[in-house]
PDB file of C-alpha atoms in Angstrom:
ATOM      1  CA  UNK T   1      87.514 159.891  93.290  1.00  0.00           C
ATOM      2  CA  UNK T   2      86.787 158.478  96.904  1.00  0.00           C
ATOM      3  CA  UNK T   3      87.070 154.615  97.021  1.00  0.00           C
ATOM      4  CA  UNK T   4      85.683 152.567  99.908  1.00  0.00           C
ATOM      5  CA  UNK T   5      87.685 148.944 100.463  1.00  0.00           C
ATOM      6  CA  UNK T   6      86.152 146.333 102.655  1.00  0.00           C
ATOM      7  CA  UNK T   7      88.734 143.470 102.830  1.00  0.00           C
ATOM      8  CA  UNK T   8      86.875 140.938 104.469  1.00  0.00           C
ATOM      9  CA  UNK T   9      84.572 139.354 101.889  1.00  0.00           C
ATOM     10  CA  UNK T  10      82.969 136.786 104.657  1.00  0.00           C
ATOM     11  CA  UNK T  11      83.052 136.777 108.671  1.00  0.00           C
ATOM     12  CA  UNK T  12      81.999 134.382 111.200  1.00  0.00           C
ATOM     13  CA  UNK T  13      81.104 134.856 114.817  1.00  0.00           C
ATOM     14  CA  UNK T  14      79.185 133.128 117.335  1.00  0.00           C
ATOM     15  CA  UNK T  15      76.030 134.128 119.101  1.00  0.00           C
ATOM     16  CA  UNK T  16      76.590 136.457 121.921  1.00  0.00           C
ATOM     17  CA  UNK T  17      80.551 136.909 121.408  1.00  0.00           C
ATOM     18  CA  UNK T  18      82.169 140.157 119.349  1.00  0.00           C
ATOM     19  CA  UNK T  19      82.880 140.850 115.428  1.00  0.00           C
ATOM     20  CA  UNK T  20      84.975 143.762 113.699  1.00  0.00           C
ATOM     21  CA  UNK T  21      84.093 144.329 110.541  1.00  0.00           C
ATOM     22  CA  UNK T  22      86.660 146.283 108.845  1.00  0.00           C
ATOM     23  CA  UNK T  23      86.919 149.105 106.289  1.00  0.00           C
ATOM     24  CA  UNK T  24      89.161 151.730 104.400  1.00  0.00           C
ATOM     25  CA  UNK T  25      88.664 154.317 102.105  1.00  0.00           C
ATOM     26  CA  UNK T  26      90.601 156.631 100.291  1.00  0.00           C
ATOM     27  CA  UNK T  27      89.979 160.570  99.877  1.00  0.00           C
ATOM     28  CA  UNK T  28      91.738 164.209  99.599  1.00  0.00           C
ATOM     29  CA  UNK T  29      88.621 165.775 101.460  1.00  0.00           C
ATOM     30  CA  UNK T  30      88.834 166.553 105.037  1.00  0.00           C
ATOM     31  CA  UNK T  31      85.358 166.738 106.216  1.00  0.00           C
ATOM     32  CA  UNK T  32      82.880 163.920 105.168  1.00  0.00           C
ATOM     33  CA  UNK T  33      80.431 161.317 106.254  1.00  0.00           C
ATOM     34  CA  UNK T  34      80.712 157.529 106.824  1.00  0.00           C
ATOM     35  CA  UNK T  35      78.174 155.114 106.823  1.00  0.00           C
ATOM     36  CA  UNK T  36      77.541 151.328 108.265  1.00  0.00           C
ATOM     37  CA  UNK T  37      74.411 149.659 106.448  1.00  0.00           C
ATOM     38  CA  UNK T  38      73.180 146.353 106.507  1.00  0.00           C
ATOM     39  CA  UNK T  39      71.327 144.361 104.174  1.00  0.00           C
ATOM     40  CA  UNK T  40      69.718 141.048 104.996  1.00  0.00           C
ATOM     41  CA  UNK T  41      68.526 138.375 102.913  1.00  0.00           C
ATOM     42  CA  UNK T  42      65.380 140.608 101.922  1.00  0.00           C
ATOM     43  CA  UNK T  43      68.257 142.638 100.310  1.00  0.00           C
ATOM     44  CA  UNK T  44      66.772 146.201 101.968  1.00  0.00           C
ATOM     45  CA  UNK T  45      69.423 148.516 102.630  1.00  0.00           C
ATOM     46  CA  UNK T  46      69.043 149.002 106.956  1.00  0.00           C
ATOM     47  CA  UNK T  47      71.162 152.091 108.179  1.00  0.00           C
ATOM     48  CA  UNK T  48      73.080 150.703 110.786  1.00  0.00           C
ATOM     49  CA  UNK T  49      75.429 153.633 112.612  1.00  0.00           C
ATOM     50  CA  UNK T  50      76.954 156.759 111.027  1.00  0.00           C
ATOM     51  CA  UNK T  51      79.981 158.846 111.868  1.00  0.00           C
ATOM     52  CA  UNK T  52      80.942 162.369 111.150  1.00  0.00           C
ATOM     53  CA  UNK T  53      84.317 162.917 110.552  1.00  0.00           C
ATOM     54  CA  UNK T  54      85.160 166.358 112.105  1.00  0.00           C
ATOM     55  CA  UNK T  55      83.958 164.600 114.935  1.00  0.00           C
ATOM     56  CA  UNK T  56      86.923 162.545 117.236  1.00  0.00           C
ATOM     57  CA  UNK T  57      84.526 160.573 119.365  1.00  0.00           C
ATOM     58  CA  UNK T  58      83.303 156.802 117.887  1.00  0.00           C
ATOM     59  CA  UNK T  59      80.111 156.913 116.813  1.00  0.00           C
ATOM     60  CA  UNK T  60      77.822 154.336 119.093  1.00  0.00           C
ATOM     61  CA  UNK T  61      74.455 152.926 118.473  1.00  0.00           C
ATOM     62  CA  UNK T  62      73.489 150.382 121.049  1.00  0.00           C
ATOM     63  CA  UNK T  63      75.433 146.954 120.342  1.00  0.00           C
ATOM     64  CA  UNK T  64      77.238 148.798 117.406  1.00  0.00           C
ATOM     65  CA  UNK T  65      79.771 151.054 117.336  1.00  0.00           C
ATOM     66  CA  UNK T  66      82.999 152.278 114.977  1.00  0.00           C
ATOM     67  CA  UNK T  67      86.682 152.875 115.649  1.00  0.00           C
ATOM     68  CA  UNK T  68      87.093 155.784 113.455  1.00  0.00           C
ATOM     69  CA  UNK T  69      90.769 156.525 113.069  1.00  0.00           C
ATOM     70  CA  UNK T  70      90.880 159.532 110.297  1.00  0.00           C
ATOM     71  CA  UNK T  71      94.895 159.665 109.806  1.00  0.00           C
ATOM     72  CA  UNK T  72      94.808 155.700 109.122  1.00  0.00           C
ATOM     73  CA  UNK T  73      91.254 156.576 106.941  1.00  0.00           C
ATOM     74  CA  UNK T  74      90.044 153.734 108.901  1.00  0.00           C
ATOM     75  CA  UNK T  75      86.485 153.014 109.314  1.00  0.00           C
ATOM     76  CA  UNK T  76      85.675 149.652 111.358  1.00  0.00           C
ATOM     77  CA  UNK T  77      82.347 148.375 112.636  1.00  0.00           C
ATOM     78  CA  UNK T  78      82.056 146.192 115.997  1.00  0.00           C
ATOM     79  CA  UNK T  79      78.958 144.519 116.533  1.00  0.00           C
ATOM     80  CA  UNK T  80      78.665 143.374 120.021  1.00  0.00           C
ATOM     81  CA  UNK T  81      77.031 140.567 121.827  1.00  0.00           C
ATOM     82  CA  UNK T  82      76.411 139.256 118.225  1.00  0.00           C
ATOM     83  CA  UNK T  83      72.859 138.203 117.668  1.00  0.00           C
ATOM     84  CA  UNK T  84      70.824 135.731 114.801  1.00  0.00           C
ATOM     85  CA  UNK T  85      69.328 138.369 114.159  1.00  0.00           C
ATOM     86  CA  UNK T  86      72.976 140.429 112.856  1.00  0.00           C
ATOM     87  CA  UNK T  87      73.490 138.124 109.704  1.00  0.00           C
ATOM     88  CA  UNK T  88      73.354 139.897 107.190  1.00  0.00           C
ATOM     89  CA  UNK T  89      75.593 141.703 104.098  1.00  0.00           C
ATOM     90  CA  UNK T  90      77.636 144.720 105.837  1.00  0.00           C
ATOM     91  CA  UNK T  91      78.544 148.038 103.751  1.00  0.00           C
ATOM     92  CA  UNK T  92      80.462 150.554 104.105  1.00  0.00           C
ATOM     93  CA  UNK T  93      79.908 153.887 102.574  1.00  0.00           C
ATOM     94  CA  UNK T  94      81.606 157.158 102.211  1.00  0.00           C
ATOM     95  CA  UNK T  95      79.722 160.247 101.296  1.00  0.00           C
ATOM     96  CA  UNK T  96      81.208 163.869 100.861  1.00  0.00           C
ATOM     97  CA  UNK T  97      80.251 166.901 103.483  1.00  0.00           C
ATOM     98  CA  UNK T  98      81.267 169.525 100.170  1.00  0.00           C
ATOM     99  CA  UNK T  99      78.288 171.610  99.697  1.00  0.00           C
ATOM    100  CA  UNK T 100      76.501 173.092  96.533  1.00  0.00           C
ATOM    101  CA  UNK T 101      74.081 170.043  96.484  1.00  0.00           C
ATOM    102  CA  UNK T 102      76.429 167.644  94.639  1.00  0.00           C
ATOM    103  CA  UNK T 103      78.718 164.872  95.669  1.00  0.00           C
ATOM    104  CA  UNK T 104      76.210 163.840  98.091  1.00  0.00           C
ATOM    105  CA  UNK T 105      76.230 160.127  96.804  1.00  0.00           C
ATOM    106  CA  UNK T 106      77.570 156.940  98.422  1.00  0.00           C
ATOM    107  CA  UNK T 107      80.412 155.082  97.342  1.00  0.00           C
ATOM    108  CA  UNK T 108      80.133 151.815  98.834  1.00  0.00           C
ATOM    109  CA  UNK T 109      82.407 148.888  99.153  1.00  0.00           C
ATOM    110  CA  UNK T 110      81.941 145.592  98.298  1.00  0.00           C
ATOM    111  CA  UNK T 111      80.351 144.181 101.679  1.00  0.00           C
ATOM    112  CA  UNK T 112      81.258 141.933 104.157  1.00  0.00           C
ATOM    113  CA  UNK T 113      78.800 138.980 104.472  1.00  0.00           C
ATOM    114  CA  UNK T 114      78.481 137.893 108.462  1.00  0.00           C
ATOM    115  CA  UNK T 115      76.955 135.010 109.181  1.00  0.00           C
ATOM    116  CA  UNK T 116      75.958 134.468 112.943  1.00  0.00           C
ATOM    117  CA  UNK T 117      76.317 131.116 114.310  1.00  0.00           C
ATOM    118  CA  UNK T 118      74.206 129.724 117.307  1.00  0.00           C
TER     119      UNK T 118
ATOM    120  CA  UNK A   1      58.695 156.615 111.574  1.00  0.00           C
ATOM    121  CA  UNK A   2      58.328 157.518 108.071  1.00  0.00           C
ATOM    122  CA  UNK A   3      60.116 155.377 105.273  1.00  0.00           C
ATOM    123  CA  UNK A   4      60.634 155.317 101.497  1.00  0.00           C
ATOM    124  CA  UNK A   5      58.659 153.216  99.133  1.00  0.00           C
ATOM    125  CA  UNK A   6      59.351 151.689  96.193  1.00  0.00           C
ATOM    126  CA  UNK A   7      56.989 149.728  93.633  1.00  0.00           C
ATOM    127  CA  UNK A   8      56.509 147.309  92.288  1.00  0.00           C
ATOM    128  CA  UNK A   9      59.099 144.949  94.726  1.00  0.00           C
ATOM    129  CA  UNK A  10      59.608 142.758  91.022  1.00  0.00           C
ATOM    130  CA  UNK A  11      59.463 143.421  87.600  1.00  0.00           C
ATOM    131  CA  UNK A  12      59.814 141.094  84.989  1.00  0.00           C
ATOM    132  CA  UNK A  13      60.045 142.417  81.273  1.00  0.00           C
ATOM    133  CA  UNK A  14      61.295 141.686  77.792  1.00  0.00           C
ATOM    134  CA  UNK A  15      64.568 143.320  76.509  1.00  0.00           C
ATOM    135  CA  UNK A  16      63.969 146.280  74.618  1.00  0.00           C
ATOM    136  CA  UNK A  17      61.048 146.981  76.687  1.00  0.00           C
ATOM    137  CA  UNK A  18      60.641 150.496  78.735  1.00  0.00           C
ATOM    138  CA  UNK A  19      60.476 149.811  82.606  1.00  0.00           C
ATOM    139  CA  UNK A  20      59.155 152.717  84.931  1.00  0.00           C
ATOM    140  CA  UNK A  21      60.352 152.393  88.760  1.00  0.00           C
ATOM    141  CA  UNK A  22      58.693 154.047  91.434  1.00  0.00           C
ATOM    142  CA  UNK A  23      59.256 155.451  94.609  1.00  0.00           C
ATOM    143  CA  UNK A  24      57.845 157.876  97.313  1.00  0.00           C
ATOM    144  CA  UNK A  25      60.471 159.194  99.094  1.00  0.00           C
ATOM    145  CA  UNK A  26      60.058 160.501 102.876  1.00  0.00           C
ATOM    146  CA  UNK A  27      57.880 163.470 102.970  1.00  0.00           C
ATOM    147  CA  UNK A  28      59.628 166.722 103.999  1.00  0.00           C
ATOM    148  CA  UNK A  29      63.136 165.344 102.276  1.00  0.00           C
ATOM    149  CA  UNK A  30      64.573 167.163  99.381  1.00  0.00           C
ATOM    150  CA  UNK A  31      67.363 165.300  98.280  1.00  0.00           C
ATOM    151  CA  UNK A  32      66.751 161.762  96.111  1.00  0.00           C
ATOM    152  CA  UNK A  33      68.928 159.551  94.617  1.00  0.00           C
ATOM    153  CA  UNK A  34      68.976 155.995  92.569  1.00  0.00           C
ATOM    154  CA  UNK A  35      71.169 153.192  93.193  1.00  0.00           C
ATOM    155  CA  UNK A  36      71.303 149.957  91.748  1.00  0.00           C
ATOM    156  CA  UNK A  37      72.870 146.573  92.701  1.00  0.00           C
ATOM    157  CA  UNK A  38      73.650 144.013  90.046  1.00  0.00           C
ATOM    158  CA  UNK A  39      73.396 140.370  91.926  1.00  0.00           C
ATOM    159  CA  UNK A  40      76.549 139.396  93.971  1.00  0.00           C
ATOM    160  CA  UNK A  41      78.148 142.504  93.412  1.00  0.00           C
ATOM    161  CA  UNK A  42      78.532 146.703  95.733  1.00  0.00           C
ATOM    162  CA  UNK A  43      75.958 149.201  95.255  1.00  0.00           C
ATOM    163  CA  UNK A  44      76.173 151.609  92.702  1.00  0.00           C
ATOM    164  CA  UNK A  45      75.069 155.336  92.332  1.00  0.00           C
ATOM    165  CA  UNK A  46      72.813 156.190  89.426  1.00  0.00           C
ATOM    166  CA  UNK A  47      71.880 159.646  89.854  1.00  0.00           C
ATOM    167  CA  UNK A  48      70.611 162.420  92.442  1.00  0.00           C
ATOM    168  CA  UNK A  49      67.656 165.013  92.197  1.00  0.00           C
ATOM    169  CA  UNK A  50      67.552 168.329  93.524  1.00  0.00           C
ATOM    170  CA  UNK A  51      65.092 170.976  93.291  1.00  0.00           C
ATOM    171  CA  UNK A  52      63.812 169.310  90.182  1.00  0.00           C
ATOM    172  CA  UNK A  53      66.655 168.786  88.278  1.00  0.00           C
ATOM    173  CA  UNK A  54      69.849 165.774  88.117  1.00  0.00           C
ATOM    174  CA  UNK A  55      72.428 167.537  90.807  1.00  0.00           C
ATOM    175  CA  UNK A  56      74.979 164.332  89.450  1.00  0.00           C
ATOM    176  CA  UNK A  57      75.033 161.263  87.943  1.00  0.00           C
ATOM    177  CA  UNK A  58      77.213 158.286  87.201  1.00  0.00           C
ATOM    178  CA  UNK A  59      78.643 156.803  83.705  1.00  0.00           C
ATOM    179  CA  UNK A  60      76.153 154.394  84.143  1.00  0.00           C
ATOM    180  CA  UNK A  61      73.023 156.862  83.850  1.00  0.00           C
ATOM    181  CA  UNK A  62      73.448 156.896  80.165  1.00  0.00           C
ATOM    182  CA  UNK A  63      70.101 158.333  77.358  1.00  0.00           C
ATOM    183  CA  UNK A  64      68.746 154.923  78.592  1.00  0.00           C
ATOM    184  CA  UNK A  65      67.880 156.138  81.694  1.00  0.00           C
ATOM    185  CA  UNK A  66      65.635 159.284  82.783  1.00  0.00           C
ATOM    186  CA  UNK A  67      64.469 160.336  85.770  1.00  0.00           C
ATOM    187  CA  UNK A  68      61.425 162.350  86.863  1.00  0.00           C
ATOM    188  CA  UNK A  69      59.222 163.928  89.908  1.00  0.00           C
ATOM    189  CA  UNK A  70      55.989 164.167  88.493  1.00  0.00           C
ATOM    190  CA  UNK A  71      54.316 165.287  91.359  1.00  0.00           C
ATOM    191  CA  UNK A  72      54.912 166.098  95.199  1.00  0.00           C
ATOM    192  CA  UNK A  73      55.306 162.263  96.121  1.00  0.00           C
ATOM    193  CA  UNK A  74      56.630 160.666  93.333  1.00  0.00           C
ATOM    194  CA  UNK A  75      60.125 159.859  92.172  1.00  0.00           C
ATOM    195  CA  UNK A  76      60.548 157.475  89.046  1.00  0.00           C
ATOM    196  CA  UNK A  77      63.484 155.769  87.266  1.00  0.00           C
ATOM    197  CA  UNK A  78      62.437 154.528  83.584  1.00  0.00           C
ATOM    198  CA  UNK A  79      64.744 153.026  81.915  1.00  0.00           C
ATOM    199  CA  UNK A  80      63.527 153.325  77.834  1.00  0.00           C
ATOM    200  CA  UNK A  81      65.102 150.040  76.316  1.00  0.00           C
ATOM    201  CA  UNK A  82      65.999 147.927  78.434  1.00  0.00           C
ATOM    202  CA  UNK A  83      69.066 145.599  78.274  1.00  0.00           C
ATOM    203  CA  UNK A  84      70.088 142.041  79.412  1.00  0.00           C
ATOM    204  CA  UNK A  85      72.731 143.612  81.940  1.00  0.00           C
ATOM    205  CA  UNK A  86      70.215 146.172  83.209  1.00  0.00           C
ATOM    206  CA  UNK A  87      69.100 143.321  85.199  1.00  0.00           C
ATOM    207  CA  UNK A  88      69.917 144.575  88.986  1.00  0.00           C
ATOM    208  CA  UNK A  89      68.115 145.660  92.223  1.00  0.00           C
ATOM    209  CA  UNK A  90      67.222 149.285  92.085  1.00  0.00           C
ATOM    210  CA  UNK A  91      66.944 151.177  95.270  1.00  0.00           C
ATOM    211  CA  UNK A  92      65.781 154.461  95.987  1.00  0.00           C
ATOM    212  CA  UNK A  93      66.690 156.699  98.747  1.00  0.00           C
ATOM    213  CA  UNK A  94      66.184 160.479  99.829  1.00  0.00           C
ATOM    214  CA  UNK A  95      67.797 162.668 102.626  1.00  0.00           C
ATOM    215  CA  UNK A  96      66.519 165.477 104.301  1.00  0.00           C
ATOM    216  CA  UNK A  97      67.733 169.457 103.899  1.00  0.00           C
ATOM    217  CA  UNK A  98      70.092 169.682 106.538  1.00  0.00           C
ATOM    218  CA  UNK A  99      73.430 169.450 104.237  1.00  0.00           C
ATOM    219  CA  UNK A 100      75.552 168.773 107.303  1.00  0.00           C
ATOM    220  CA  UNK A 101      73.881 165.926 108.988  1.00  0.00           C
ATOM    221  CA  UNK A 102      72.027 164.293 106.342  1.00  0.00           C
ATOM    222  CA  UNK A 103      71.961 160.186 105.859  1.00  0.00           C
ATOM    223  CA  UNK A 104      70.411 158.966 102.870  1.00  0.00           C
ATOM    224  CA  UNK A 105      67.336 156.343 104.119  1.00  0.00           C
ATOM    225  CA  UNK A 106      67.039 153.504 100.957  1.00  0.00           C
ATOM    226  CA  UNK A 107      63.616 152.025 100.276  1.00  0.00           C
ATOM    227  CA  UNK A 108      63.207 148.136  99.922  1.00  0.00           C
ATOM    228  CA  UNK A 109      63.943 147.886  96.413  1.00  0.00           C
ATOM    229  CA  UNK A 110      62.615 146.922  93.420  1.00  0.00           C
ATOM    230  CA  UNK A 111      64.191 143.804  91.423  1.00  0.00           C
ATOM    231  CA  UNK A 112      64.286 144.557  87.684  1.00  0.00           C
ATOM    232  CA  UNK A 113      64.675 141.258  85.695  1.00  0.00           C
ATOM    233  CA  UNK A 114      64.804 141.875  81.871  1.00  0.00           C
ATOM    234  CA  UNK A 115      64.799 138.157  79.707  1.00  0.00           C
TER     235      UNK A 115
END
């Protein structure tokens, strides 16, 4: 079974400087998906940036991107020039690319809880 | 851009009670899945539907727990009897029918508290 380990349970950045949010995971497959979502106080689950893993380049989405390193099964999250607006609980999530329709679900990790300060 | 639904945002109910969650996923996707979140703690699969029928589900999705797709729109949880510790957030989510570049897109939630 695929296990997702986010050892940071708290972070801390100020407004406008850089975070790393880091996470591991453990699996036998070769070819799967990883996920960044966010959830803020309203507790909605916000995709943030995903990554493919037969794919070598980092994933990028505007102020966010990943450093995806697949030997290390590494999976972190920077969020730059941080804003208020960035607090929020951070998961990871691991999801298989196997087909026949199952193993499509998300194992998460515990979440990283960033608070932004101004 | 379309999004996924869930009703009602809280329910309150009495243990031993039956609780029946809703959701409408995003039209077009084929894939839909339950999740729930007990306070303070990770996100937890449930179960995923596939062409009418449970594709997988956890150790947690025990005879308590049912799900259904009544109609085109509709995707519901019930949960018959409900239990102290079923108190949790319960999110729904669907994905689309391209297996190899699918992300699952969660709905707001709905918060289940059972006194």
């Amino acid at each position: 079974a695929q296990t997702v380990t986010q050892s940071q349970p708290e972070m801390s950045v100020q407004e406008a400087e850089t975070v790393t949010l880091s996470c591991t995971y453990d699996t036998s497959e070769s070819d799967y998906y990883l996920f960044w979502y966010k959830q803020p106080p309203s507790r909605q689950m916000i995709l943030v940036i995903r990554q493919e893993a037969y794919k070598q380049q980092n994933a990028t989405e505007n102020r966010f991107s990943v450093n995806f390193q697949k030997a290390a099964k590494s999976f972190s999250l920077k969020i730059s020039d941080s804003q208020l607006g960035d607090a929020a609980m951070y998961f990871c999530a691991y999801r298989s690319a196997s087909s026949g329709g199952s193993n499509y679900k998300l194992t998460f990790g515990k979440g990283t809880l960033l608070t932004v300060n101004p | 851009e379309p999004e996924v639904t869930q009703t009602p945002s809280h329910q309150v109910t009495q243990m031993g009670q039956e609780v029946i969650l809703r959701c409408v996923p995003i039209s077009n996707h084929l894939y839909f899945y339950w999740y729930r979140q007990i306070l303070g703690q990770k996100v937890e699969f449930l179960v995923s539907f596939y062409n009418n029928e449970i594709s997988e589900k956890s150790e947690i999705f025990d005879d308590q727990f049912s799900v259904e797709r009544p109609d085109g729109s509709n995707f519901t949880l019930k949960i018959r009897s409900t239990k102290l510790e079923d108190s949790a957030m319960y999110f729904c989510a669907s994905s689309g029918w391209r297996e190899r570049s699918d992300t699952q897109y969660f709905g707001p939630g709905t918060r289940l508290t059972v006194l």
